[in-house]
JSON list of C-alpha atoms and ligand atoms in Angstrom, two decimals:
[
{"chain": "A", "resi": 43, "resn": "MET", "atom": "CA", "xyz": [137.30, 260.86, 68.57]},
{"chain": "A", "resi": 44, "resn": "SER", "atom": "CA", "xyz": [134.55, 261.03, 65.99]},
{"chain": "A", "resi": 45, "resn": "LYS", "atom": "CA", "xyz": [131.01, 261.11, 67.29]},
{"chain": "A", "resi": 46, "resn": "ARG", "atom": "CA", "xyz": [128.80, 258.14, 66.46]},
{"chain": "A", "resi": 47, "resn": "LEU", "atom": "CA", "xyz": [125.39, 259.00, 65.10]},
{"chain": "A", "resi": 48, "resn": "LEU", "atom": "CA", "xyz": [122.52, 256.62, 64.50]},
{"chain": "A", "resi": 49, "resn": "LEU", "atom": "CA", "xyz": [120.12, 257.72, 61.78]},
{"chain": "A", "resi": 50, "resn": "VAL", "atom": "CA", "xyz": [116.75, 255.99, 61.82]},
{"chain": "A", "resi": 51, "resn": "GLU", "atom": "CA", "xyz": [115.06, 256.93, 58.57]},
{"chain": "A", "resi": 52, "resn": "ASP", "atom": "CA", "xyz": [113.17, 254.96, 55.95]},
{"chain": "A", "resi": 53, "resn": "GLU", "atom": "CA", "xyz": [113.21, 257.45, 53.07]},
{"chain": "A", "resi": 54, "resn": "LEU", "atom": "CA", "xyz": [116.16, 256.36, 51.01]},
{"chain": "A", "resi": 55, "resn": "GLY", "atom": "CA", "xyz": [116.75, 259.77, 49.40]},
{"chain": "A", "resi": 56, "resn": "LEU", "atom": "CA", "xyz": [116.85, 261.62, 52.69]},
{"chain": "A", "resi": 57, "resn": "GLU", "atom": "CA", "xyz": [118.87, 258.87, 54.27]},
{"chain": "A", "resi": 58, "resn": "LEU", "atom": "CA", "xyz": [121.59, 259.20, 51.61]},
{"chain": "A", "resi": 59, "resn": "THR", "atom": "CA", "xyz": [121.63, 263.01, 51.67]},
{"chain": "A", "resi": 60, "resn": "LEU", "atom": "CA", "xyz": [121.88, 263.11, 55.44]},
{"chain": "A", "resi": 61, "resn": "THR", "atom": "CA", "xyz": [124.49, 260.37, 55.66]},
{"chain": "A", "resi": 62, "resn": "ASP", "atom": "CA", "xyz": [126.73, 261.99, 53.03]},
{"chain": "A", "resi": 63, "resn": "ARG", "atom": "CA", "xyz": [126.58, 265.35, 54.67]},
{"chain": "A", "resi": 64, "resn": "LEU", "atom": "CA", "xyz": [127.08, 264.12, 58.23]},
{"chain": "A", "resi": 65, "resn": "ILE", "atom": "CA", "xyz": [130.04, 261.98, 57.15]},
{"chain": "A", "resi": 66, "resn": "SER", "atom": "CA", "xyz": [131.58, 264.96, 55.37]},
{"chain": "A", "resi": 67, "resn": "GLU", "atom": "CA", "xyz": [131.26, 266.86, 58.65]},
{"chain": "A", "resi": 68, "resn": "GLY", "atom": "CA", "xyz": [133.36, 264.18, 60.31]},
{"chain": "A", "resi": 69, "resn": "TYR", "atom": "CA", "xyz": [130.69, 262.12, 62.04]},
{"chain": "A", "resi": 70, "resn": "LEU", "atom": "CA", "xyz": [130.49, 258.35, 61.99]},
{"chain": "A", "resi": 71, "resn": "VAL", "atom": "CA", "xyz": [127.01, 257.56, 60.75]},
{"chain": "A", "resi": 72, "resn": "GLU", "atom": "CA", "xyz": [125.10, 254.31, 60.77]},
{"chain": "A", "resi": 73, "resn": "VAL", "atom": "CA", "xyz": [121.63, 253.88, 59.36]},
{"chain": "A", "resi": 74, "resn": "ALA", "atom": "CA", "xyz": [118.64, 251.83, 60.40]},
{"chain": "A", "resi": 75, "resn": "SER", "atom": "CA", "xyz": [115.83, 251.99, 57.88]},
{"chain": "A", "resi": 76, "resn": "ASP", "atom": "CA", "xyz": [113.00, 250.60, 59.97]},
{"chain": "A", "resi": 77, "resn": "GLY", "atom": "CA", "xyz": [111.84, 251.23, 63.50]},
{"chain": "A", "resi": 78, "resn": "GLU", "atom": "CA", "xyz": [112.50, 247.79, 64.86]},
{"chain": "A", "resi": 79, "resn": "THR", "atom": "CA", "xyz": [116.13, 247.74, 63.76]},
{"chain": "A", "resi": 80, "resn": "GLY", "atom": "CA", "xyz": [116.53, 251.33, 64.88]},
{"chain": "A", "resi": 81, "resn": "PHE", "atom": "CA", "xyz": [115.28, 250.55, 68.36]},
{"chain": "A", "resi": 82, "resn": "LYS", "atom": "CA", "xyz": [117.44, 247.47, 68.64]},
{"chain": "A", "resi": 83, "resn": "ARG", "atom": "CA", "xyz": [120.60, 249.30, 67.70]},
{"chain": "A", "resi": 84, "resn": "ALA", "atom": "CA", "xyz": [119.78, 252.36, 69.80]},
{"chain": "A", "resi": 85, "resn": "ASN", "atom": "CA", "xyz": [119.19, 250.05, 72.74]},
{"chain": "A", "resi": 86, "resn": "SER", "atom": "CA", "xyz": [122.22, 247.82, 72.43]},
{"chain": "A", "resi": 87, "resn": "GLU", "atom": "CA", "xyz": [125.02, 250.06, 71.17]},
{"chain": "A", "resi": 88, "resn": "ILE", "atom": "CA", "xyz": [126.56, 253.26, 72.41]},
{"chain": "A", "resi": 89, "resn": "TRP", "atom": "CA", "xyz": [125.75, 256.37, 70.37]},
{"chain": "A", "resi": 90, "resn": "ASP", "atom": "CA", "xyz": [126.46, 260.03, 70.84]},
{"chain": "A", "resi": 91, "resn": "LEU", "atom": "CA", "xyz": [123.23, 261.07, 69.17]},
{"chain": "A", "resi": 92, "resn": "ILE", "atom": "CA", "xyz": [120.19, 259.58, 67.45]},
{"chain": "A", "resi": 93, "resn": "ILE", "atom": "CA", "xyz": [118.33, 261.21, 64.58]},
{"chain": "A", "resi": 94, "resn": "LEU", "atom": "CA", "xyz": [114.92, 259.63, 64.62]},
{"chain": "A", "resi": 95, "resn": "ASP", "atom": "CA", "xyz": [112.19, 259.89, 62.01]},
{"chain": "A", "resi": 96, "resn": "VAL", "atom": "CA", "xyz": [108.64, 259.63, 63.35]},
{"chain": "A", "resi": 97, "resn": "MET", "atom": "CA", "xyz": [106.91, 257.76, 60.54]},
{"chain": "A", "resi": 98, "resn": "LEU", "atom": "CA", "xyz": [108.76, 254.47, 60.26]},
{"chain": "A", "resi": 99, "resn": "PRO", "atom": "CA", "xyz": [107.84, 250.94, 59.30]},
{"chain": "A", "resi": 100, "resn": "LYS", "atom": "CA", "xyz": [107.48, 248.38, 62.14]},
{"chain": "A", "resi": 101, "resn": "LYS", "atom": "CA", "xyz": [107.89, 250.76, 65.09]},
{"chain": "A", "resi": 102, "resn": "ASN", "atom": "CA", "xyz": [107.28, 254.50, 65.01]},
{"chain": "A", "resi": 103, "resn": "GLY", "atom": "CA", "xyz": [109.64, 257.14, 66.33]},
{"chain": "A", "resi": 104, "resn": "PHE", "atom": "CA", "xyz": [107.44, 258.05, 69.30]},
{"chain": "A", "resi": 105, "resn": "ASP", "atom": "CA", "xyz": [107.40, 254.47, 70.55]},
{"chain": "A", "resi": 106, "resn": "ILE", "atom": "CA", "xyz": [111.14, 254.13, 70.02]},
{"chain": "A", "resi": 107, "resn": "CYS", "atom": "CA", "xyz": [111.81, 257.33, 71.96]},
{"chain": "A", "resi": 108, "resn": "ARG", "atom": "CA", "xyz": [109.50, 256.38, 74.83]},
{"chain": "A", "resi": 109, "resn": "ASP", "atom": "CA", "xyz": [110.90, 252.84, 75.11]},
{"chain": "A", "resi": 110, "resn": "LEU", "atom": "CA", "xyz": [114.51, 254.04, 75.09]},
{"chain": "A", "resi": 111, "resn": "ARG", "atom": "CA", "xyz": [113.85, 256.55, 77.85]},
{"chain": "A", "resi": 112, "resn": "GLN", "atom": "CA", "xyz": [112.04, 253.89, 79.87]},
{"chain": "A", "resi": 113, "resn": "LYS", "atom": "CA", "xyz": [115.18, 251.82, 79.65]},
{"chain": "A", "resi": 114, "resn": "ALA", "atom": "CA", "xyz": [117.14, 254.78, 81.00]},
{"chain": "A", "resi": 115, "resn": "ILE", "atom": "CA", "xyz": [118.94, 255.29, 77.71]},
{"chain": "A", "resi": 116, "resn": "ASN", "atom": "CA", "xyz": [119.56, 259.01, 77.67]},
{"chain": "A", "resi": 117, "resn": "THR", "atom": "CA", "xyz": [121.29, 259.43, 74.35]},
{"chain": "A", "resi": 118, "resn": "PRO", "atom": "CA", "xyz": [120.27, 262.79, 72.82]},
{"chain": "A", "resi": 119, "resn": "ILE", "atom": "CA", "xyz": [117.50, 262.35, 70.25]},
{"chain": "A", "resi": 120, "resn": "ILE", "atom": "CA", "xyz": [116.48, 264.70, 67.45]},
{"chain": "A", "resi": 121, "resn": "MET", "atom": "CA", "xyz": [113.12, 263.79, 65.98]},
{"chain": "A", "resi": 122, "resn": "LEU", "atom": "CA", "xyz": [112.17, 264.42, 62.39]},
{"chain": "A", "resi": 123, "resn": "THR", "atom": "CA", "xyz": [108.48, 265.14, 62.02]},
{"chain": "A", "resi": 124, "resn": "ALA", "atom": "CA", "xyz": [106.39, 265.73, 58.92]},
{"chain": "A", "resi": 125, "resn": "ARG", "atom": "CA", "xyz": [105.39, 269.24, 57.92]},
{"chain": "A", "resi": 126, "resn": "GLY", "atom": "CA", "xyz": [102.88, 270.92, 60.20]},
{"chain": "A", "resi": 127, "resn": "GLN", "atom": "CA", "xyz": [102.55, 268.11, 62.70]},
{"chain": "A", "resi": 128, "resn": "VAL", "atom": "CA", "xyz": [102.46, 270.40, 65.73]},
{"chain": "A", "resi": 129, "resn": "ILE", "atom": "CA", "xyz": [101.01, 267.67, 67.86]},
{"chain": "A", "resi": 130, "resn": "ASP", "atom": "CA", "xyz": [103.90, 265.42, 66.93]},
{"chain": "A", "resi": 131, "resn": "LYS", "atom": "CA", "xyz": [106.35, 268.03, 68.08]},
{"chain": "A", "resi": 132, "resn": "VAL", "atom": "CA", "xyz": [104.76, 268.35, 71.50]},
{"chain": "A", "resi": 133, "resn": "LEU", "atom": "CA", "xyz": [104.36, 264.61, 71.86]},
{"chain": "A", "resi": 134, "resn": "GLY", "atom": "CA", "xyz": [107.97, 264.02, 70.82]},
{"chain": "A", "resi": 135, "resn": "LEU", "atom": "CA", "xyz": [109.35, 266.35, 73.45]},
{"chain": "A", "resi": 136, "resn": "LYS", "atom": "CA", "xyz": [107.01, 264.90, 76.05]},
{"chain": "A", "resi": 137, "resn": "LEU", "atom": "CA", "xyz": [108.23, 261.40, 75.29]},
{"chain": "A", "resi": 138, "resn": "GLY", "atom": "CA", "xyz": [111.81, 262.44, 75.88]},
{"chain": "A", "resi": 139, "resn": "ALA", "atom": "CA", "xyz": [113.20, 263.71, 72.57]},
{"chain": "A", "resi": 140, "resn": "ASP", "atom": "CA", "xyz": [115.70, 266.53, 73.05]},
{"chain": "A", "resi": 141, "resn": "ASP", "atom": "CA", "xyz": [114.88, 268.42, 69.89]},
{"chain": "A", "resi": 142, "resn": "TYR", "atom": "CA", "xyz": [112.83, 268.12, 66.74]},
{"chain": "A", "resi": 143, "resn": "LEU", "atom": "CA", "xyz": [112.93, 269.33, 63.16]},
{"chain": "A", "resi": 144, "resn": "THR", "atom": "CA", "xyz": [110.03, 269.60, 60.78]},
{"chain": "A", "resi": 145, "resn": "LYS", "atom": "CA", "xyz": [110.51, 268.19, 57.29]},
{"chain": "A", "resi": 146, "resn": "PRO", "atom": "CA", "xyz": [111.60, 269.58, 54.92]},
{"chain": "A", "resi": 147, "resn": "PHE", "atom": "CA", "xyz": [114.47, 271.23, 56.76]},
{"chain": "A", "resi": 148, "resn": "GLU", "atom": "CA", "xyz": [117.68, 272.95, 55.79]},
{"chain": "A", "resi": 149, "resn": "MET", "atom": "CA", "xyz": [120.77, 270.81, 56.20]},
{"chain": "A", "resi": 150, "resn": "MET", "atom": "CA", "xyz": [122.49, 273.68, 58.01]},
{"chain": "A", "resi": 151, "resn": "GLU", "atom": "CA", "xyz": [119.68, 273.71, 60.53]},
{"chain": "A", "resi": 152, "resn": "LEU", "atom": "CA", "xyz": [120.08, 270.03, 61.27]},
{"chain": "A", "resi": 153, "resn": "LEU", "atom": "CA", "xyz": [123.86, 270.35, 61.58]},
{"chain": "A", "resi": 154, "resn": "ALA", "atom": "CA", "xyz": [123.47, 273.24, 64.01]},
{"chain": "A", "resi": 155, "resn": "ARG", "atom": "CA", "xyz": [121.03, 271.24, 66.16]},
{"chain": "A", "resi": 156, "resn": "VAL", "atom": "CA", "xyz": [123.30, 268.19, 66.11]},
{"chain": "A", "resi": 157, "resn": "GLU", "atom": "CA", "xyz": [126.28, 270.27, 67.22]},
{"chain": "A", "resi": 158, "resn": "ALA", "atom": "CA", "xyz": [124.30, 271.97, 69.94]},
{"chain": "A", "resi": 159, "resn": "LEU", "atom": "CA", "xyz": [123.08, 268.68, 71.38]},
{"chain": "A", "resi": 160, "resn": "LEU", "atom": "CA", "xyz": [126.49, 267.06, 71.23]},
{"chain": "A", "resi": 161, "resn": "ARG", "atom": "CA", "xyz": [127.95, 270.02, 73.11]},
{"chain": "A", "resi": 162, "resn": "ARG", "atom": "CA", "xyz": [125.28, 269.67, 75.75]},
{"chain": "A", "resi": 163, "resn": "ALA", "atom": "CA", "xyz": [125.73, 265.93, 76.19]},
{"chain": "A", "resi": 164, "resn": "PRO", "atom": "CA", "xyz": [127.80, 265.02, 79.24]},
{"chain": "A", "resi": 165, "resn": "LEU", "atom": "CA", "xyz": [131.23, 263.62, 78.59]},
{"chain": "A", "resi": 166, "resn": "LEU", "atom": "CA", "xyz": [131.64, 260.39, 80.45]},
{"chain": "A", "resi": 167, "resn": "GLU", "atom": "CA", "xyz": [135.15, 259.38, 79.45]},
{"chain": "A", "resi": 168, "resn": "ASN", "atom": "CA", "xyz": [134.75, 257.31, 76.30]},
{"chain": "A", "resi": 169, "resn": "LEU", "atom": "CA", "xyz": [131.17, 256.53, 77.00]},
{"chain": "A", "resi": 170, "resn": "SER", "atom": "CA", "xyz": [128.28, 258.69, 76.01]},
{"chain": "A", "resi": 171, "resn": "ALA", "atom": "CA", "xyz": [125.65, 256.41, 77.49]},
{"chain": "A", "resi": 172, "resn": "ASP", "atom": "CA", "xyz": [125.52, 255.51, 81.16]},
{"chain": "A", "resi": 173, "resn": "ILE", "atom": "CA", "xyz": [123.92, 252.17, 80.58]},
{"chain": "A", "resi": 174, "resn": "TYR", "atom": "CA", "xyz": [124.95, 249.44, 78.23]},
{"chain": "A", "resi": 175, "resn": "GLN", "atom": "CA", "xyz": [122.89, 246.38, 77.58]},
{"chain": "A", "resi": 176, "resn": "PHE", "atom": "CA", "xyz": [123.68, 243.06, 75.95]},
{"chain": "A", "resi": 177, "resn": "GLY", "atom": "CA", "xyz": [121.31, 240.12, 76.07]},
{"chain": "A", "resi": 178, "resn": "SER", "atom": "CA", "xyz": [119.68, 240.21, 79.49]},
{"chain": "A", "resi": 179, "resn": "VAL", "atom": "CA", "xyz": [122.72, 241.91, 81.04]},
{"chain": "A", "resi": 180, "resn": "LYS", "atom": "CA", "xyz": [122.59, 245.58, 81.93]},
{"chain": "A", "resi": 181, "resn": "VAL", "atom": "CA", "xyz": [125.72, 247.49, 82.90]},
{"chain": "A", "resi": 182, "resn": "ASP", "atom": "CA", "xyz": [125.31, 250.84, 84.65]},
{"chain": "A", "resi": 183, "resn": "PHE", "atom": "CA", "xyz": [128.63, 252.64, 84.32]},
{"chain": "A", "resi": 184, "resn": "ARG", "atom": "CA", "xyz": [127.68, 255.41, 86.68]},
{"chain": "A", "resi": 185, "resn": "SER", "atom": "CA", "xyz": [126.75, 253.24, 89.64]},
{"chain": "A", "resi": 186, "resn": "ALA", "atom": "CA", "xyz": [129.03, 250.36, 88.58]},
{"chain": "A", "resi": 187, "resn": "GLU", "atom": "CA", "xyz": [126.07, 248.04, 88.94]},
{"chain": "A", "resi": 188, "resn": "VAL", "atom": "CA", "xyz": [125.55, 245.00, 86.75]},
{"chain": "A", "resi": 189, "resn": "THR", "atom": "CA", "xyz": [122.34, 243.04, 86.50]},
{"chain": "A", "resi": 190, "resn": "LYS", "atom": "CA", "xyz": [121.41, 239.89, 84.63]},
{"chain": "A", "resi": 191, "resn": "ASP", "atom": "CA", "xyz": [117.74, 239.07, 84.20]},
{"chain": "A", "resi": 192, "resn": "ASN", "atom": "CA", "xyz": [117.16, 241.97, 86.62]},
{"chain": "A", "resi": 193, "resn": "GLN", "atom": "CA", "xyz": [119.21, 240.24, 89.34]},
{"chain": "A", "resi": 194, "resn": "ILE", "atom": "CA", "xyz": [122.26, 242.06, 90.66]},
{"chain": "A", "resi": 195, "resn": "ILE", "atom": "CA", "xyz": [125.51, 240.36, 89.74]},
{"chain": "A", "resi": 196, "resn": "GLU", "atom": "CA", "xyz": [128.46, 240.90, 92.06]},
{"chain": "A", "resi": 197, "resn": "LEU", "atom": "CA", "xyz": [131.62, 241.75, 90.17]},
{"chain": "A", "resi": 198, "resn": "SER", "atom": "CA", "xyz": [134.99, 242.52, 91.67]},
{"chain": "A", "resi": 199, "resn": "ALA", "atom": "CA", "xyz": [136.53, 245.90, 90.83]},
{"chain": "A", "resi": 200, "resn": "LYS", "atom": "CA", "xyz": [138.88, 244.25, 88.34]},
{"chain": "A", "resi": 201, "resn": "GLU", "atom": "CA", "xyz": [136.09, 242.27, 86.70]},
{"chain": "A", "resi": 202, "resn": "PHE", "atom": "CA", "xyz": [134.08, 245.44, 86.29]},
{"chain": "A", "resi": 203, "resn": "LYS", "atom": "CA", "xyz": [137.04, 247.33, 84.88]},
{"chain": "A", "resi": 204, "resn": "LEU", "atom": "CA", "xyz": [137.75, 244.50, 82.45]},
{"chain": "A", "resi": 205, "resn": "LEU", "atom": "CA", "xyz": [134.10, 244.36, 81.37]},
{"chain": "A", "resi": 206, "resn": "ARG", "atom": "CA", "xyz": [134.02, 248.10, 80.88]},
{"chain": "A", "resi": 207, "resn": "HIS", "atom": "CA", "xyz": [137.20, 248.00, 78.80]},
{"chain": "A", "resi": 208, "resn": "LEU", "atom": "CA", "xyz": [135.82, 245.20, 76.63]},
{"chain": "A", "resi": 209, "resn": "ILE", "atom": "CA", "xyz": [132.56, 247.09, 76.06]},
{"chain": "A", "resi": 210, "resn": "GLU", "atom": "CA", "xyz": [134.31, 250.37, 75.29]},
{"chain": "A", "resi": 211, "resn": "HIS", "atom": "CA", "xyz": [136.39, 248.58, 72.66]},
{"chain": "A", "resi": 212, "resn": "ARG", "atom": "CA", "xyz": [133.66, 246.28, 71.43]},
{"chain": "A", "resi": 213, "resn": "GLY", "atom": "CA", "xyz": [134.27, 244.84, 68.01]},
{"chain": "A", "resi": 214, "resn": "ASN", "atom": "CA", "xyz": [138.05, 245.18, 68.36]},
{"chain": "A", "resi": 215, "resn": "ILE", "atom": "CA", "xyz": [140.44, 242.36, 69.08]},
{"chain": "A", "resi": 216, "resn": "LEU", "atom": "CA", "xyz": [142.23, 243.02, 72.37]},
{"chain": "A", "resi": 217, "resn": "SER", "atom": "CA", "xyz": [145.40, 241.09, 73.10]},
{"chain": "A", "resi": 218, "resn": "ARG", "atom": "CA", "xyz": [146.03, 239.67, 76.56]},
{"chain": "A", "resi": 219, "resn": "ASP", "atom": "CA", "xyz": [149.03, 241.98, 76.97]},
{"chain": "A", "resi": 220, "resn": "ASP", "atom": "CA", "xyz": [146.97, 245.04, 76.09]},
{"chain": "A", "resi": 221, "resn": "LEU", "atom": "CA", "xyz": [144.26, 244.02, 78.53]},
{"chain": "A", "resi": 222, "resn": "LEU", "atom": "CA", "xyz": [146.82, 243.45, 81.25]},
{"chain": "A", "resi": 223, "resn": "ASP", "atom": "CA", "xyz": [148.30, 246.91, 80.67]},
{"chain": "A", "resi": 224, "resn": "GLU", "atom": "CA", "xyz": [144.98, 248.68, 80.40]},
{"chain": "A", "resi": 225, "resn": "VAL", "atom": "CA", "xyz": [143.06, 246.99, 83.17]},
{"chain": "A", "resi": 226, "resn": "TRP", "atom": "CA", "xyz": [145.79, 246.00, 85.65]},
{"chain": "A", "resi": 227, "resn": "GLY", "atom": "CA", "xyz": [148.33, 248.70, 84.86]},
{"chain": "A", "resi": 228, "resn": "TYR", "atom": "CA", "xyz": [151.77, 248.73, 83.29]},
{"chain": "A", "resi": 229, "resn": "ASN", "atom": "CA", "xyz": [153.54, 247.98, 86.53]},
{"chain": "A", "resi": 230, "resn": "ALA", "atom": "CA", "xyz": [151.54, 244.91, 87.37]},
{"chain": "A", "resi": 231, "resn": "MET", "atom": "CA", "xyz": [153.85, 241.92, 87.67]},
{"chain": "A", "resi": 232, "resn": "LEU", "atom": "CA", "xyz": [151.26, 239.50, 86.47]},
{"chain": "A", "resi": 233, "resn": "SER", "atom": "CA", "xyz": [151.05, 236.96, 83.71]},
{"chain": "A", "resi": 234, "resn": "THR", "atom": "CA", "xyz": [148.48, 237.10, 80.95]},
{"chain": "A", "resi": 235, "resn": "ARG", "atom": "CA", "xyz": [146.96, 234.05, 82.65]},
{"chain": "A", "resi": 236, "resn": "THR", "atom": "CA", "xyz": [145.36, 236.58, 85.03]},
{"chain": "A", "resi": 237, "resn": "VAL", "atom": "CA", "xyz": [143.41, 237.96, 82.10]},
{"chain": "A", "resi": 238, "resn": "ASP", "atom": "CA", "xyz": [142.18, 234.50, 81.12]},
{"chain": "A", "resi": 239, "resn": "VAL", "atom": "CA", "xyz": [141.04, 233.80, 84.66]},
{"chain": "A", "resi": 240, "resn": "HIS", "atom": "CA", "xyz": [139.07, 237.05, 84.88]},
{"chain": "A", "resi": 241, "resn": "VAL", "atom": "CA", "xyz": [137.55, 236.50, 81.47]},
{"chain": "A", "resi": 242, "resn": "ALA", "atom": "CA", "xyz": [136.42, 233.05, 82.62]},
{"chain": "A", "resi": 243, "resn": "TRP", "atom": "CA", "xyz": [134.84, 234.57, 85.73]},
{"chain": "A", "resi": 244, "resn": "LEU", "atom": "CA", "xyz": [133.03, 237.22, 83.69]},
{"chain": "A", "resi": 245, "resn": "ARG", "atom": "CA", "xyz": [131.71, 234.57, 81.34]},
{"chain": "A", "resi": 246, "resn": "GLN", "atom": "CA", "xyz": [130.58, 232.47, 84.26]},
{"chain": "A", "resi": 247, "resn": "LYS", "atom": "CA", "xyz": [128.63, 235.40, 85.69]},
{"chain": "A", "resi": 248, "resn": "LEU", "atom": "CA", "xyz": [127.29, 237.03, 82.55]},
{"chain": "A", "resi": 249, "resn": "GLU", "atom": "CA", "xyz": [127.13, 234.68, 79.59]},
{"chain": "A", "resi": 250, "resn": "PRO", "atom": "CA", "xyz": [123.89, 232.76, 78.94]},
{"chain": "A", "resi": 251, "resn": "ASN", "atom": "CA", "xyz": [126.06, 229.70, 78.35]},
{"chain": "A", "resi": 252, "resn": "PRO", "atom": "CA", "xyz": [129.62, 230.24, 79.68]},
{"chain": "A", "resi": 253, "resn": "LYS", "atom": "CA", "xyz": [130.91, 227.22, 77.76]},
{"chain": "A", "resi": 254, "resn": "HIS", "atom": "CA", "xyz": [129.80, 228.78, 74.49]},
{"chain": "A", "resi": 255, "resn": "PRO", "atom": "CA", "xyz": [130.26, 232.52, 74.97]},
{"chain": "A", "resi": 256, "resn": "GLN", "atom": "CA", "xyz": [128.19, 234.83, 72.79]},
{"chain": "A", "resi": 257, "resn": "TYR", "atom": "CA", "xyz": [129.60, 238.14, 73.97]},
{"chain": "A", "resi": 258, "resn": "ILE", "atom": "CA", "xyz": [133.09, 237.74, 75.39]},
{"chain": "A", "resi": 259, "resn": "LEU", "atom": "CA", "xyz": [134.73, 235.88, 72.55]},
{"chain": "A", "resi": 260, "resn": "THR", "atom": "CA", "xyz": [138.13, 234.26, 72.26]},
{"chain": "A", "resi": 261, "resn": "VAL", "atom": "CA", "xyz": [140.01, 235.12, 69.10]},
{"chain": "A", "resi": 262, "resn": "HIS", "atom": "CA", "xyz": [142.46, 232.28, 68.80]},
{"chain": "A", "resi": 263, "resn": "GLY", "atom": "CA", "xyz": [146.08, 233.31, 68.95]},
{"chain": "A", "resi": 264, "resn": "LEU", "atom": "CA", "xyz": [145.15, 236.99, 69.29]},
{"chain": "A", "resi": 265, "resn": "GLY", "atom": "CA", "xyz": [143.13, 237.66, 72.39]},
{"chain": "A", "resi": 266, "resn": "TYR", "atom": "CA", "xyz": [139.57, 238.57, 73.16]},
{"chain": "A", "resi": 267, "resn": "LYS", "atom": "CA", "xyz": [136.78, 240.50, 71.53]},
{"chain": "A", "resi": 268, "resn": "PHE", "atom": "CA", "xyz": [133.50, 241.78, 72.88]},
{"chain": "A", "resi": 269, "resn": "ALA", "atom": "CA", "xyz": [130.56, 241.27, 70.55]},
{"chain": "A", "resi": 270, "resn": "GLY", "atom": "CA", "xyz": [127.63, 243.14, 72.04]},
{"chain": "B", "resi": 320, "resn": "CA", "atom": "CA1", "xyz": [109.49, 258.16, 57.33]}
]
C-alpha cells in the first residue's frame, strides 16, 4: 500500500517540486499550505509521515509539532528549516520532530530521510497512527480505548472492531455485506440487520447528534461511509 504523506508548506514552488517528485516515487501526497490547515489535517487523519515547514502562515511548524506530540500523535515528522537556523534545528528536535532538513536541500537527501523514517516507523496493521480523533472522540487503537469529551465510552468488542474498520476505510463506501464479512467473519450466520444495529449503537455512543450523524454516514442503497 502506498504511504500517505502530508506536506505542510506555503512556498508554492517548493510545494509543487516536492509533490511531483514524491508522487513519482510512489507516495500519496497531500498538501496543506498554511499552518492551521496543516495542523488540522495532521491531527484528524492518518498519515505515514509529515513534512513540515517551520515558517508558515497562521501557525508555525514548531507549534504544530509540539501540539501534535501533546495529543500523542506520533507520526514521523521531518521539519524544513531555513538556512543556518541552528537554533531551529535544536528546537525542532526538542519539540518532537524526528528529523530536519535545512533549506535549500537536495531532493535526494529528502527522499533518503523520508525512506529512513518510514522504515523506522512501526507497522501497526493498516494504521500508522495509534490514535485517531474525530470531533471530540478519540480512539486509541493500541489500548482499544475510546473517549468522547475526555470521558471513557464503553464499546463492545464488535463495536470497536466495526469502528476501527470504518476508520481504516474512511471515505470509502462499505456495503453491509462487506462489513458483515470483515467484522463478523465469513462464517457468521447473521443478517445485515446486525450491521445496522451496531452502527446505530456506535452513533448513539459517539455522534454529537445520533439522529443526524456527521461521521458514520448512511449511503442510501449502498451501505455506510465514515467521514472523519
Ligand atoms: Ca515557509
